[in-house]
XYZ file of N, CA and C in Angstrom:
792
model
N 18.549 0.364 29.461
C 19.045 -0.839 28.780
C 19.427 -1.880 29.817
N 18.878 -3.119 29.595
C 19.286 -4.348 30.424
C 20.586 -4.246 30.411
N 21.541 -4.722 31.175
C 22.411 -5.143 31.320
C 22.686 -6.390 31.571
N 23.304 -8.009 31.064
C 23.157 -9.445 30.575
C 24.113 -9.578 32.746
N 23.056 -10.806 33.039
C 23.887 -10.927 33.947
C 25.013 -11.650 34.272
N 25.561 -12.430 33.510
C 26.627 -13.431 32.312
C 27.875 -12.834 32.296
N 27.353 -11.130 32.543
C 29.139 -10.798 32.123
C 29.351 -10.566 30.844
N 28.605 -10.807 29.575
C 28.676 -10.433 28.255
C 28.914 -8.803 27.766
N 28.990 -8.598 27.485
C 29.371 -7.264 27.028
C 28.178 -6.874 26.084
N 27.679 -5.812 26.768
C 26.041 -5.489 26.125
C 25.825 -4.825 24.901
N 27.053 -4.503 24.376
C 27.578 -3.772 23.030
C 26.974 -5.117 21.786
N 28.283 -6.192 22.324
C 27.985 -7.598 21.579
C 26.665 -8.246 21.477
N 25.720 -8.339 22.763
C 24.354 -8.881 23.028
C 23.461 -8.031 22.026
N 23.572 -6.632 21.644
C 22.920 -6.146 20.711
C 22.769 -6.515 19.151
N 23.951 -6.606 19.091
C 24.618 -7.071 17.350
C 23.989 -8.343 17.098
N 24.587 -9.307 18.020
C 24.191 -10.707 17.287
C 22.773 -10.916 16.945
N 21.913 -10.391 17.460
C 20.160 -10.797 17.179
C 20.115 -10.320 15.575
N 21.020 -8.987 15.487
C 20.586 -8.199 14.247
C 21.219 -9.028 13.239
N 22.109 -9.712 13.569
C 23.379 -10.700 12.783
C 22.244 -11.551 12.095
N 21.640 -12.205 12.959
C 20.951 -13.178 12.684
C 19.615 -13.538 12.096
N 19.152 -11.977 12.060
C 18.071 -11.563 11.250
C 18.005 -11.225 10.153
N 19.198 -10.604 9.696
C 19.521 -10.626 8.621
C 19.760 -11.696 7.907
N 21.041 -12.870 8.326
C 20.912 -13.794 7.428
C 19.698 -14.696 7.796
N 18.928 -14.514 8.242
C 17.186 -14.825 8.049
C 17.017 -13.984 6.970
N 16.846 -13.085 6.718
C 16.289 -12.381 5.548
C 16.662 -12.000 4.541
N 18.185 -12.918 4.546
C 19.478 -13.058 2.884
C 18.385 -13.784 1.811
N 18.138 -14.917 2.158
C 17.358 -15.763 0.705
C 15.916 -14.833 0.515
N 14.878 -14.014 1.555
C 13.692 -13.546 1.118
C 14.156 -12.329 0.070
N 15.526 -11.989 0.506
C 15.498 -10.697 -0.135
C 16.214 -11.167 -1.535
N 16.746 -12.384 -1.566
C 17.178 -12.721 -3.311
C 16.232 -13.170 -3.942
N 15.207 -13.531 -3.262
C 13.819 -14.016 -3.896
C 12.983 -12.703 -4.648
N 13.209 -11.604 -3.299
C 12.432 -10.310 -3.909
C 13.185 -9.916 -5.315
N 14.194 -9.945 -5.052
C 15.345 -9.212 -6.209
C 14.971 -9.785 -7.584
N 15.225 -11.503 -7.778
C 14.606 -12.015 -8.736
C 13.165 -11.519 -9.323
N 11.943 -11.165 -8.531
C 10.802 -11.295 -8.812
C 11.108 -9.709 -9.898
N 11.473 -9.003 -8.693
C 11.738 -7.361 -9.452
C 12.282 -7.362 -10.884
N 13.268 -8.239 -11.252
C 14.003 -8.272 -12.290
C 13.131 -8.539 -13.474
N 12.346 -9.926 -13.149
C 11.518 -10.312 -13.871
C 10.590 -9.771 -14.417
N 9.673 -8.713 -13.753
C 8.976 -7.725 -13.757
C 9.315 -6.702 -15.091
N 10.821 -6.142 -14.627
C 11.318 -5.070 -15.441
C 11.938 -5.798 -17.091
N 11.976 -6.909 -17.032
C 12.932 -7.574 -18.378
C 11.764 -8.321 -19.008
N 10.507 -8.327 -18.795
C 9.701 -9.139 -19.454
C 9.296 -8.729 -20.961
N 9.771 -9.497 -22.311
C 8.986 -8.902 -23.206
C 8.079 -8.831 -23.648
N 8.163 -7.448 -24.452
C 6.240 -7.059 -24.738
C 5.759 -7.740 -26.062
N 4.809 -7.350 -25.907
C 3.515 -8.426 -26.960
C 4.333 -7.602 -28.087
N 3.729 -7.833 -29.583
C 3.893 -7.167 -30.782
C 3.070 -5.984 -30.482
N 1.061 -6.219 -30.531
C 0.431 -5.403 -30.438
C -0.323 -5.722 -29.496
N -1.419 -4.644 -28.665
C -2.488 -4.899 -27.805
C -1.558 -5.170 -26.557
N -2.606 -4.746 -25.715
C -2.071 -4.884 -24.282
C -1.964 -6.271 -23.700
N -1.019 -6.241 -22.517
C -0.777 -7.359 -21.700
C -0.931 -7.483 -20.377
N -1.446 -8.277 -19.835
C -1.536 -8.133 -18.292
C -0.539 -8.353 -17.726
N 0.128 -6.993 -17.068
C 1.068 -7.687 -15.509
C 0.619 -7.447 -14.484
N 1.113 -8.418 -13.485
C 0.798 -8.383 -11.920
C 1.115 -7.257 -11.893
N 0.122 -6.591 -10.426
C 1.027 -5.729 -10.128
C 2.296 -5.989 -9.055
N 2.931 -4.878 -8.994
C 4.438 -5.658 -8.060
C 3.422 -5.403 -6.177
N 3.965 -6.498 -5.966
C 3.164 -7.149 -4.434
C 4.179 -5.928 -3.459
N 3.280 -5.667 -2.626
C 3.699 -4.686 -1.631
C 3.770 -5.175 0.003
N 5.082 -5.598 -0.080
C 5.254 -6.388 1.175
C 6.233 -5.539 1.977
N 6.854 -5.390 2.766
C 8.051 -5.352 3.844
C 9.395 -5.918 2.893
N 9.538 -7.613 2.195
C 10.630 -7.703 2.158
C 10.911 -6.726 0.193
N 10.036 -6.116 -0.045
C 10.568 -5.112 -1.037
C 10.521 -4.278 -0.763
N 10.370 -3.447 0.388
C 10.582 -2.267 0.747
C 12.390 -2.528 1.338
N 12.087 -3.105 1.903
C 13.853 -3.746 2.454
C 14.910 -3.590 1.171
N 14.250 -4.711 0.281
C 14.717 -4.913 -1.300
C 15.259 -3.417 -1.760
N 14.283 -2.474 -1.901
C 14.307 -1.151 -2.562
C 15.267 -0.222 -1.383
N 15.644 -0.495 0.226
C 16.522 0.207 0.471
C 17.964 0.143 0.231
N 18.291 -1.628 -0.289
C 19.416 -2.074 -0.828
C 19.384 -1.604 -2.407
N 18.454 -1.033 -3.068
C 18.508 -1.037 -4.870
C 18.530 0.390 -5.076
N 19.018 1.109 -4.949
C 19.238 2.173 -5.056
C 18.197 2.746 -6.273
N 18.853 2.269 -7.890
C 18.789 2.719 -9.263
C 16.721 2.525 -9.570
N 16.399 1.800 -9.131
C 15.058 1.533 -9.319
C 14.070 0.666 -8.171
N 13.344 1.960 -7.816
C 12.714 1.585 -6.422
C 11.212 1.002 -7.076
N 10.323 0.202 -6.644
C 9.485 -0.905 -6.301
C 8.560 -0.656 -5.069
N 8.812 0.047 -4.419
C 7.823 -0.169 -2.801
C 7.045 0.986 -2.916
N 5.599 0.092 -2.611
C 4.356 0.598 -2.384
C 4.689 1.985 -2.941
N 5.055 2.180 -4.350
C 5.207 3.775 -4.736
C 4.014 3.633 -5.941
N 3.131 4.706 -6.270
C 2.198 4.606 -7.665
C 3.147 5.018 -8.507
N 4.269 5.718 -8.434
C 5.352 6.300 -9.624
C 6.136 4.825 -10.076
N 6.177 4.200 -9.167
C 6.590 3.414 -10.137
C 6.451 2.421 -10.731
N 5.187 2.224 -10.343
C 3.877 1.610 -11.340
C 3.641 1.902 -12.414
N 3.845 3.379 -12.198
C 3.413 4.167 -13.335
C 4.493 4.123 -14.658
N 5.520 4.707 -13.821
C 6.701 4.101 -14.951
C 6.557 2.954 -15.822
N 6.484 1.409 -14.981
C 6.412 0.190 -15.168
C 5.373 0.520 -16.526
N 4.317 0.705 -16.237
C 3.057 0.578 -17.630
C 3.497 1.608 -18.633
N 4.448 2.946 -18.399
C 4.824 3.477 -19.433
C 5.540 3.341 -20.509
N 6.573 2.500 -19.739
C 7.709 2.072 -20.648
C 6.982 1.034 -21.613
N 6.086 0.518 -20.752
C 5.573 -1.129 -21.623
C 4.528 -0.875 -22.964
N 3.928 0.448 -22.615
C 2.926 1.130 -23.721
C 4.309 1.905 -24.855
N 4.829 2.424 -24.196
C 6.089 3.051 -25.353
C 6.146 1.805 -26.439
N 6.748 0.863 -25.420
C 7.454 -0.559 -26.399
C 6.355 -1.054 -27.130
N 4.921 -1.009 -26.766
C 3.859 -1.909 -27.439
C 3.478 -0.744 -28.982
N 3.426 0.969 -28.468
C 3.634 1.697 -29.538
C 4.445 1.853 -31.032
N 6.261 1.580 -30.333
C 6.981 1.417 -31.191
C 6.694 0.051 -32.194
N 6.359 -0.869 -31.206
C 6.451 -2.180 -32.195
C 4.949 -2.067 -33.258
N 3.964 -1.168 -32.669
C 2.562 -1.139 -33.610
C 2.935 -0.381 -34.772
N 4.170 0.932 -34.901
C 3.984 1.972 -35.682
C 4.966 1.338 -36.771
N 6.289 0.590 -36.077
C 6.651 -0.637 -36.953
C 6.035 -1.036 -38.381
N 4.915 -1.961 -37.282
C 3.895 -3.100 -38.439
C 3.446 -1.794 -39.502
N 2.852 -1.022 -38.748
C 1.910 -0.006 -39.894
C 3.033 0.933 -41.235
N 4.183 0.529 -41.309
C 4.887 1.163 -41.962
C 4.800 0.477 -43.266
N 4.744 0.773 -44.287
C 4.917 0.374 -45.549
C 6.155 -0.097 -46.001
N 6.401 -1.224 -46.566
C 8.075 -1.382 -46.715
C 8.288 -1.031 -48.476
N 9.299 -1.311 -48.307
C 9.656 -1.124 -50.122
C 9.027 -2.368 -50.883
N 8.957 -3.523 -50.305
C 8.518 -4.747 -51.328
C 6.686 -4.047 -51.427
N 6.290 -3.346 -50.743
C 4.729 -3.490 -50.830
C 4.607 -2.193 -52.151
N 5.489 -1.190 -52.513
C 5.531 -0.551 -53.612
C 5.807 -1.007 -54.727
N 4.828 -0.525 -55.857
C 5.103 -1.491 -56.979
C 6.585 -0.631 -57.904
N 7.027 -1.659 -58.114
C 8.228 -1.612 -58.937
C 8.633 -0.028 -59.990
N 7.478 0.069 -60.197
C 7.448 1.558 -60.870
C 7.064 2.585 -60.658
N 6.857 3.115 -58.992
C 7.243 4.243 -58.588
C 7.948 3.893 -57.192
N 8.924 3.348 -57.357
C 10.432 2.531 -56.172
C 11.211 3.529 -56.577
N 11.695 4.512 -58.066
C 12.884 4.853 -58.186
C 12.021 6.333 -59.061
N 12.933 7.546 -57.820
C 12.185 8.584 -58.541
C 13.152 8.938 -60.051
N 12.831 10.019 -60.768
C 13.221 10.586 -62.087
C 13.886 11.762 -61.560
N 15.334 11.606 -63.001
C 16.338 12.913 -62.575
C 15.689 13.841 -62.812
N 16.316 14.445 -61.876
C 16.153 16.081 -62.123
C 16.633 16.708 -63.033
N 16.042 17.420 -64.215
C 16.522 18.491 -64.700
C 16.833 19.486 -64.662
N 18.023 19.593 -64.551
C 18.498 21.000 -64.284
C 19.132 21.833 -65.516
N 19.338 21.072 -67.031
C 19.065 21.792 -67.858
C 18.316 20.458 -68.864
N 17.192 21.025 -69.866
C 16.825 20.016 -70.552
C 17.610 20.066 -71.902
N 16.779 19.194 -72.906
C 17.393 19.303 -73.891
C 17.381 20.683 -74.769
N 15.818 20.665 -74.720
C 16.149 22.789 -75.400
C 17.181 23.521 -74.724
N 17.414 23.385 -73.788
C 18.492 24.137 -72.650
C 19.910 23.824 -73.480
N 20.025 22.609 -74.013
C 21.464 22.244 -73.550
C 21.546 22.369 -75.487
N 20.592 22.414 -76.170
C 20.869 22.704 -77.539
C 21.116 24.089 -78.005
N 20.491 24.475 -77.008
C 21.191 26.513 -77.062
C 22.846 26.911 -76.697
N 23.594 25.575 -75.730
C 24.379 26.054 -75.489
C 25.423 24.975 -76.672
N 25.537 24.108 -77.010
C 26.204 22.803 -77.446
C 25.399 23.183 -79.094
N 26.997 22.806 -79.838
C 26.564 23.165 -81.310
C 26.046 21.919 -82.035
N 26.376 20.763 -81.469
C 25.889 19.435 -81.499
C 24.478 19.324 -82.084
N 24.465 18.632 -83.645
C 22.912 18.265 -83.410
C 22.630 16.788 -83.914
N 21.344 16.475 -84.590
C 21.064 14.913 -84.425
C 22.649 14.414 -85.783
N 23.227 13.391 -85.734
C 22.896 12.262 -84.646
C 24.092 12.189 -84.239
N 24.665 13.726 -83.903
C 26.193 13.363 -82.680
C 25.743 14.382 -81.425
N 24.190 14.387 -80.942
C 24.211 15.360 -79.546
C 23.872 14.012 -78.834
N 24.604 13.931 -77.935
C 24.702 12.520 -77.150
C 24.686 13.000 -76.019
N 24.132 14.409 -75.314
C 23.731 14.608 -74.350
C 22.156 15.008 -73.739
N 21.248 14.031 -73.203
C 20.077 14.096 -72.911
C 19.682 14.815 -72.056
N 19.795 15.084 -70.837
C 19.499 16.037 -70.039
C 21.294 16.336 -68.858
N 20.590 17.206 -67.840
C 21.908 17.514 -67.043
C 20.853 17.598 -65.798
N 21.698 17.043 -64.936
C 20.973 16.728 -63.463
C 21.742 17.265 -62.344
N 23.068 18.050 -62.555
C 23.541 18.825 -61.766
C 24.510 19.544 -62.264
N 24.464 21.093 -62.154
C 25.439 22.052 -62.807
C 25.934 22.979 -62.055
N 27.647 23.102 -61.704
C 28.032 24.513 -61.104
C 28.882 25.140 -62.016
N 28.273 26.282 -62.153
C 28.806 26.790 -63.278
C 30.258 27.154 -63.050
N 31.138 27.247 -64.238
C 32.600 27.035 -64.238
C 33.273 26.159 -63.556
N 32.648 25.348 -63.477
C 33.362 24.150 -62.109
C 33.138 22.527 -62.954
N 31.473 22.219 -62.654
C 31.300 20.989 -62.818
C 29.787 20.361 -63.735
N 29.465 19.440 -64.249
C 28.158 19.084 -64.316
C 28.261 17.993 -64.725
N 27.210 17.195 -64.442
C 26.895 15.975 -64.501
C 25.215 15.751 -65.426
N 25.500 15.346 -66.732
C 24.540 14.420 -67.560
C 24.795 12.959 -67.544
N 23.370 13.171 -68.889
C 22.912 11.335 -69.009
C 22.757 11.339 -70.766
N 23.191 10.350 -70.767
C 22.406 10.274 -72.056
C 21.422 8.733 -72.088
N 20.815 8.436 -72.071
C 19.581 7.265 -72.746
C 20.133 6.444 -73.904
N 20.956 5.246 -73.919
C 21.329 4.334 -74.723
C 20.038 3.791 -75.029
N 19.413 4.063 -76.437
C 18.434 2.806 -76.961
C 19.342 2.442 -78.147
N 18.394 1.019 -78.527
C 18.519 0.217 -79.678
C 18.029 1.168 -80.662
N 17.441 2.221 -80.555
C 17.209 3.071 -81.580
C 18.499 4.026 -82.061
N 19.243 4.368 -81.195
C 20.471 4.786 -81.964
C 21.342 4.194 -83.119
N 21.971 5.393 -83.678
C 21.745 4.815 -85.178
C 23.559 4.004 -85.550
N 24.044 3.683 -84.274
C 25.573 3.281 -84.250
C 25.054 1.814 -83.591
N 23.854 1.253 -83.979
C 24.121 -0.148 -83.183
C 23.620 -1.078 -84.196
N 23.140 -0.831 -85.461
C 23.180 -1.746 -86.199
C 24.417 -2.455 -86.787
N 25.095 -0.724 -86.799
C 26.583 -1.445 -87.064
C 27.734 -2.135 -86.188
N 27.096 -1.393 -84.606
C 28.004 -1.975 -83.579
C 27.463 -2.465 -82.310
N 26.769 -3.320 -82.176
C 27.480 -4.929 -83.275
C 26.313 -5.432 -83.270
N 26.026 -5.840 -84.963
C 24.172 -6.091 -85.425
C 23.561 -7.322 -83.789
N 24.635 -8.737 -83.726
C 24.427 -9.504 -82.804
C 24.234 -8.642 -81.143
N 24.964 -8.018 -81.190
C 25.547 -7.854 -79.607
C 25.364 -6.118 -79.749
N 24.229 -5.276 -79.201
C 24.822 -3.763 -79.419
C 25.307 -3.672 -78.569
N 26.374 -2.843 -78.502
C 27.321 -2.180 -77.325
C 27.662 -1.106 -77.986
N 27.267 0.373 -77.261
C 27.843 0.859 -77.358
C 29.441 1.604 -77.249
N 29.614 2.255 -78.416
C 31.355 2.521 -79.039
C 31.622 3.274 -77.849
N 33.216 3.096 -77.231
C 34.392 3.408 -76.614
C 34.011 5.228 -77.184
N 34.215 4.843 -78.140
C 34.736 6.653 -78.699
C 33.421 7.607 -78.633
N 32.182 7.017 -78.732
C 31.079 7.842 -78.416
C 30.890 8.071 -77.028
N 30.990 6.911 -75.940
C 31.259 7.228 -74.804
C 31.902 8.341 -73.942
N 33.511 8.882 -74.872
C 34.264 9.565 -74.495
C 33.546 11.071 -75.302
N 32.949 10.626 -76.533
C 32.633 12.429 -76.844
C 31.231 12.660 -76.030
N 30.163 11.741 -75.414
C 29.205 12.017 -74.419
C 29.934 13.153 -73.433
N 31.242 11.913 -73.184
C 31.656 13.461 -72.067
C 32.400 14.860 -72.402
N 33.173 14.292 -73.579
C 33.446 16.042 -73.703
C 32.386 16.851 -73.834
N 30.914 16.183 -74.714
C 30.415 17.406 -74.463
C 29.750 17.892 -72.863
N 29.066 16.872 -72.535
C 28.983 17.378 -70.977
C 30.044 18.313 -70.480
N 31.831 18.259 -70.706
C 32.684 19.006 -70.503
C 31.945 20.209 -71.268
N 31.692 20.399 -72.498
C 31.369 21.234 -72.901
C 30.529 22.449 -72.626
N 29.460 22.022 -71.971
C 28.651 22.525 -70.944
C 28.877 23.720 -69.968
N 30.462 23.191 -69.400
C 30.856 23.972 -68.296
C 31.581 24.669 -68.733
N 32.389 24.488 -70.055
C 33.469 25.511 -70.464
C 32.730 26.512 -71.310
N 31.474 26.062 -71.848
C 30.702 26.955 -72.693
C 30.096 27.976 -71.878
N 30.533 28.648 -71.409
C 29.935 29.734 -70.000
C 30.780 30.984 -69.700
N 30.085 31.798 -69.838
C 30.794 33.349 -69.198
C 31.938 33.198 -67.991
N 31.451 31.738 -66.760
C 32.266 31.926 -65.732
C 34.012 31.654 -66.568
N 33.483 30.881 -67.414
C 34.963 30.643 -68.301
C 35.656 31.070 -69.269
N 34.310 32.010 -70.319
C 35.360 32.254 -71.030
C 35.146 32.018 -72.743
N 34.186 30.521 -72.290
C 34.372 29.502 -73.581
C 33.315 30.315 -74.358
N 32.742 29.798 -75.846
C 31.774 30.413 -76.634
C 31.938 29.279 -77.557
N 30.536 28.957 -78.340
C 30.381 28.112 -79.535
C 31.280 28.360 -80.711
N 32.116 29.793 -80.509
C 32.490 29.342 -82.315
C 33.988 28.791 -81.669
N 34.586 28.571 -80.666
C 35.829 28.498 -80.744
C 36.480 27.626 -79.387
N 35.492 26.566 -79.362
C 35.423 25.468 -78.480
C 36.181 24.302 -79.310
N 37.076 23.625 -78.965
C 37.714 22.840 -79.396
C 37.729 21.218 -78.329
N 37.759 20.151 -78.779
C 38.365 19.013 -77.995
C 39.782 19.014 -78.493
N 40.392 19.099 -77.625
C 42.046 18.859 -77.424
C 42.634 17.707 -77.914
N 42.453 17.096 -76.603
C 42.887 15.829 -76.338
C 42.125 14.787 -75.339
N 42.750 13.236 -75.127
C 42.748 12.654 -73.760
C 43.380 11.731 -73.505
N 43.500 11.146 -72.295
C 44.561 10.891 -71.697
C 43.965 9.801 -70.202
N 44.626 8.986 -70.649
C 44.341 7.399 -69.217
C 42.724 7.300 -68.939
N 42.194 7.089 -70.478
C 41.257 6.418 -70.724
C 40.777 5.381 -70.058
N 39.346 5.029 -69.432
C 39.905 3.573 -69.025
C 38.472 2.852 -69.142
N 38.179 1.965 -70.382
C 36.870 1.012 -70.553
C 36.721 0.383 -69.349
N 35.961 0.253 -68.526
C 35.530 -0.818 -67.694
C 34.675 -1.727 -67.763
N 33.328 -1.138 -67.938
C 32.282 -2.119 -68.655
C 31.853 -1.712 -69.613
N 31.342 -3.036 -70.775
C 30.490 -2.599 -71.539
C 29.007 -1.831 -71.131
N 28.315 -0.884 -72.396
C 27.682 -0.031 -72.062
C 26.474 -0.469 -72.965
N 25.570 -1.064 -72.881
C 24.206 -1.729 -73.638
C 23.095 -1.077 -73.971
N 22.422 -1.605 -74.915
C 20.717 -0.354 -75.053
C 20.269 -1.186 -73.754
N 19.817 0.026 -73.680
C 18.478 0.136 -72.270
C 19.482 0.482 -71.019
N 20.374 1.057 -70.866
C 21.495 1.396 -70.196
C 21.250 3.589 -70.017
N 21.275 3.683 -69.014
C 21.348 5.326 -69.015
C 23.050 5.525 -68.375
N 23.393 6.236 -69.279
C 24.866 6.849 -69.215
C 25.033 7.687 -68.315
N 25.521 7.996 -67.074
C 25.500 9.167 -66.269
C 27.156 9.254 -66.219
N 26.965 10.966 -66.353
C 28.690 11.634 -66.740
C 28.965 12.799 -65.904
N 29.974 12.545 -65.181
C 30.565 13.354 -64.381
C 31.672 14.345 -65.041
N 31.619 15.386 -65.292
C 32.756 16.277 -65.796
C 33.192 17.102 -64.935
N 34.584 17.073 -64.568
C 34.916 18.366 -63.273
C 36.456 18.951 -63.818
N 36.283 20.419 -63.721
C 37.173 21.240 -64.591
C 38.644 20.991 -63.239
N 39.508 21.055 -63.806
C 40.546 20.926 -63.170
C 41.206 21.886 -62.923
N 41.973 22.075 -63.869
C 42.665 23.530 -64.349
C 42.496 24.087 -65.470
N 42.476 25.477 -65.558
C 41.886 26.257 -66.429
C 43.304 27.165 -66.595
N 43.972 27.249 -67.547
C 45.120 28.401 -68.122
C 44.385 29.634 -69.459
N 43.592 30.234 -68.833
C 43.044 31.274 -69.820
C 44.077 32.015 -70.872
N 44.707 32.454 -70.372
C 46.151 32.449 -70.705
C 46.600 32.035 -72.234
N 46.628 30.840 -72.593
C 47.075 29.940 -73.293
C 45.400 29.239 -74.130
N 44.221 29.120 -73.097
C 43.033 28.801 -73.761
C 43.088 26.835 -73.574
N 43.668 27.028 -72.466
C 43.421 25.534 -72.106
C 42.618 24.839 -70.928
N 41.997 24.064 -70.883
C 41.497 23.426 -69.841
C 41.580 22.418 -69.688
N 41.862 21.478 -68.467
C 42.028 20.379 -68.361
C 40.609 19.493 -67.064
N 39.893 18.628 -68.089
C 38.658 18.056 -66.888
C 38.967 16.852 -66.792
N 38.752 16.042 -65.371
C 38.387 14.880 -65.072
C 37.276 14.437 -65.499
N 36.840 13.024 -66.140
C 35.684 12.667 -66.596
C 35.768 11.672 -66.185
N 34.377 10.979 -65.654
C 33.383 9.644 -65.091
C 32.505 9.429 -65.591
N 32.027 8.096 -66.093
C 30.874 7.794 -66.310
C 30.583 6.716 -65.505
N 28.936 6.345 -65.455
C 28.347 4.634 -64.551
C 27.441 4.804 -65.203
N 26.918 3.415 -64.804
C 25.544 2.963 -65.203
C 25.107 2.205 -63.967
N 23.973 2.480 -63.518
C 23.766 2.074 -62.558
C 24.830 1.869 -61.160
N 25.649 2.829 -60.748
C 26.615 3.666 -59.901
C 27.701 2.838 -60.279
N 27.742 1.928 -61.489
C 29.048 1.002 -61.422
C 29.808 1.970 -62.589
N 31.082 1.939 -62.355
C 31.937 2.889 -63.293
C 32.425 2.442 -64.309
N 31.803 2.873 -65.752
C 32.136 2.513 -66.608
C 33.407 2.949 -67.372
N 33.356 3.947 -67.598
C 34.315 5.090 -68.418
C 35.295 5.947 -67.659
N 36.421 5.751 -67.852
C 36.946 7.132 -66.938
C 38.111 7.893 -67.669
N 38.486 9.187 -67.490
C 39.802 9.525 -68.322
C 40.167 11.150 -68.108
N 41.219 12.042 -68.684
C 41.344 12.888 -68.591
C 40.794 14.066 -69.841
N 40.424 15.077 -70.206
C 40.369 15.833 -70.961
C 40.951 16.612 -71.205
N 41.362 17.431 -72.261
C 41.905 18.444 -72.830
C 41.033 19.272 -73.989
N 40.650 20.692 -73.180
C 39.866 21.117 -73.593
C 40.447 23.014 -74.622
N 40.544 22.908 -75.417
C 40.702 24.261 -76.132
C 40.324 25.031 -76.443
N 40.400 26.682 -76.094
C 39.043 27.602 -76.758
C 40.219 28.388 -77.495
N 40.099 29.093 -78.923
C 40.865 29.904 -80.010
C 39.550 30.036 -81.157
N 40.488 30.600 -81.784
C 39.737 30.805 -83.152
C 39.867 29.583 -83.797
N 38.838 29.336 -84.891
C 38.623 28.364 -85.406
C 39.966 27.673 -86.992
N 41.007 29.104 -86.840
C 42.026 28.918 -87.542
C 43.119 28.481 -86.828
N 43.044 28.748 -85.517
C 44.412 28.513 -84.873
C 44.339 26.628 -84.649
């Protein structure tokens, strides 16, 4: 190693050249940094491919990539490779997008599937002593036995309570509403897990009734019945009842349900 004949201290004579090369090569390397960025943040087409440069393989991005730790750039094919992968992913996702069918392109009448039956009407006339024109339960679309079930009944203008209520305006009656659900209640208490039997099924009572909306032809009634407490004991049951139409809540209230002989 030279030694400066000046008297400088040859420690210092080393440093400063490197000092100065560097900030020579502060603005090439914010230039590289920018280009890189640009590269990685560019967005992709909808569909079909796009041309990018490829990234230029110089010295000041190899420099670049020893300061960038997270994502290297220099003269590597991996990460070229990356670069076109990610960009085919994104051009994929956005193609499989377009090709999806939306709901407006289905026609209106198969948009909304049909309940399930889980008991029909032959089903539910074997168990319910109900017949025309007070069985106001149409099918059942979910049942646990001794616990809960949920029917419907089908409001038409063909029922035979809407000429009289109301010839102008049908709406269906408050009080048919509420025996829809006892019998749906009926359903669950009419069952071995409980107890109940056709000759000696009684409606009790009810209790914090509550109309919310009117209930119209062309309206499907859906009824929630859920047993509360059961005192076998005594031959009482007590259910929560819900109804909606279209998930808005129409009907709601308590039940009181009785099983005895038909004298008591």
């Amino acid at each position: 190693m030279d030694i400066p004949s000046n008297g400088e201290d040859p420690i210092r004579a080393l440093i400063l050249p490197r000092r100065s090369s560097f900030s020579t090569l502060l603005p090439q390397l914010m230039e590289a940094s920018t280009m890189a960025r640009s590269l990685l943040t560019a967005p992709p087409t909808l569909c079909g491919p796009r041309e990018h440069p490829e990234p230029p393989s110089s010295p000041l991005l190899r420099v670049h990539a020893r300061f960038t730790r997270p994502i290297s750039i220099s003269n590597s094919k991996t990460s070229t490779s990356a670069l076109r992968l990610e960009k085919n992913n994104r051009l994929l996702t956005r193609c499989s997008l377009d090709s999806v069918e939306t709901k407006a392109d289905v026609p209106i009448e198969k948009r909304f599937p049909p309940f399930p039956a889980v008991m029909d009407i032959n089903q539910i006339r074997n168990i319910l002593p109900h017949r025309f024109p007070f069985l106001l339960v149409d099918r059942v679309i979910e049942y646990t036995p001794g616990h809960t079930a949920v029917g419907i009944k089908n409001v038409t203008i063909n029922d035979n309570f809407f000429p009289g209520h109301f010839p102008e305006r049908p709406i269906m009656p408050g009080v048919l509403m509420v025996e829809a659900m006892a019998q749906v209640g009926g359903l669950v208490m009419l069952q071995p897990e409980v107890g109940g039997s056709r000759e000696n099924f009684f409606f009790a009572g009810i209790d914090k009734v509550r109309f919310r909306k009117p209930v119209i032809a062309g309206d499907t009634l859906v009824m929630r019945m859920t047993l509360i407490k059961l005192q076998k004991r005594f031959g009482i049951a007590k259910m929560e009842g819900k109804a909606y139409v279209g998930g808005d809540l129409v009907c709601e209230g308590e039940f009181l349900m009785a099983t005895g002989s038909g004298s008591e």
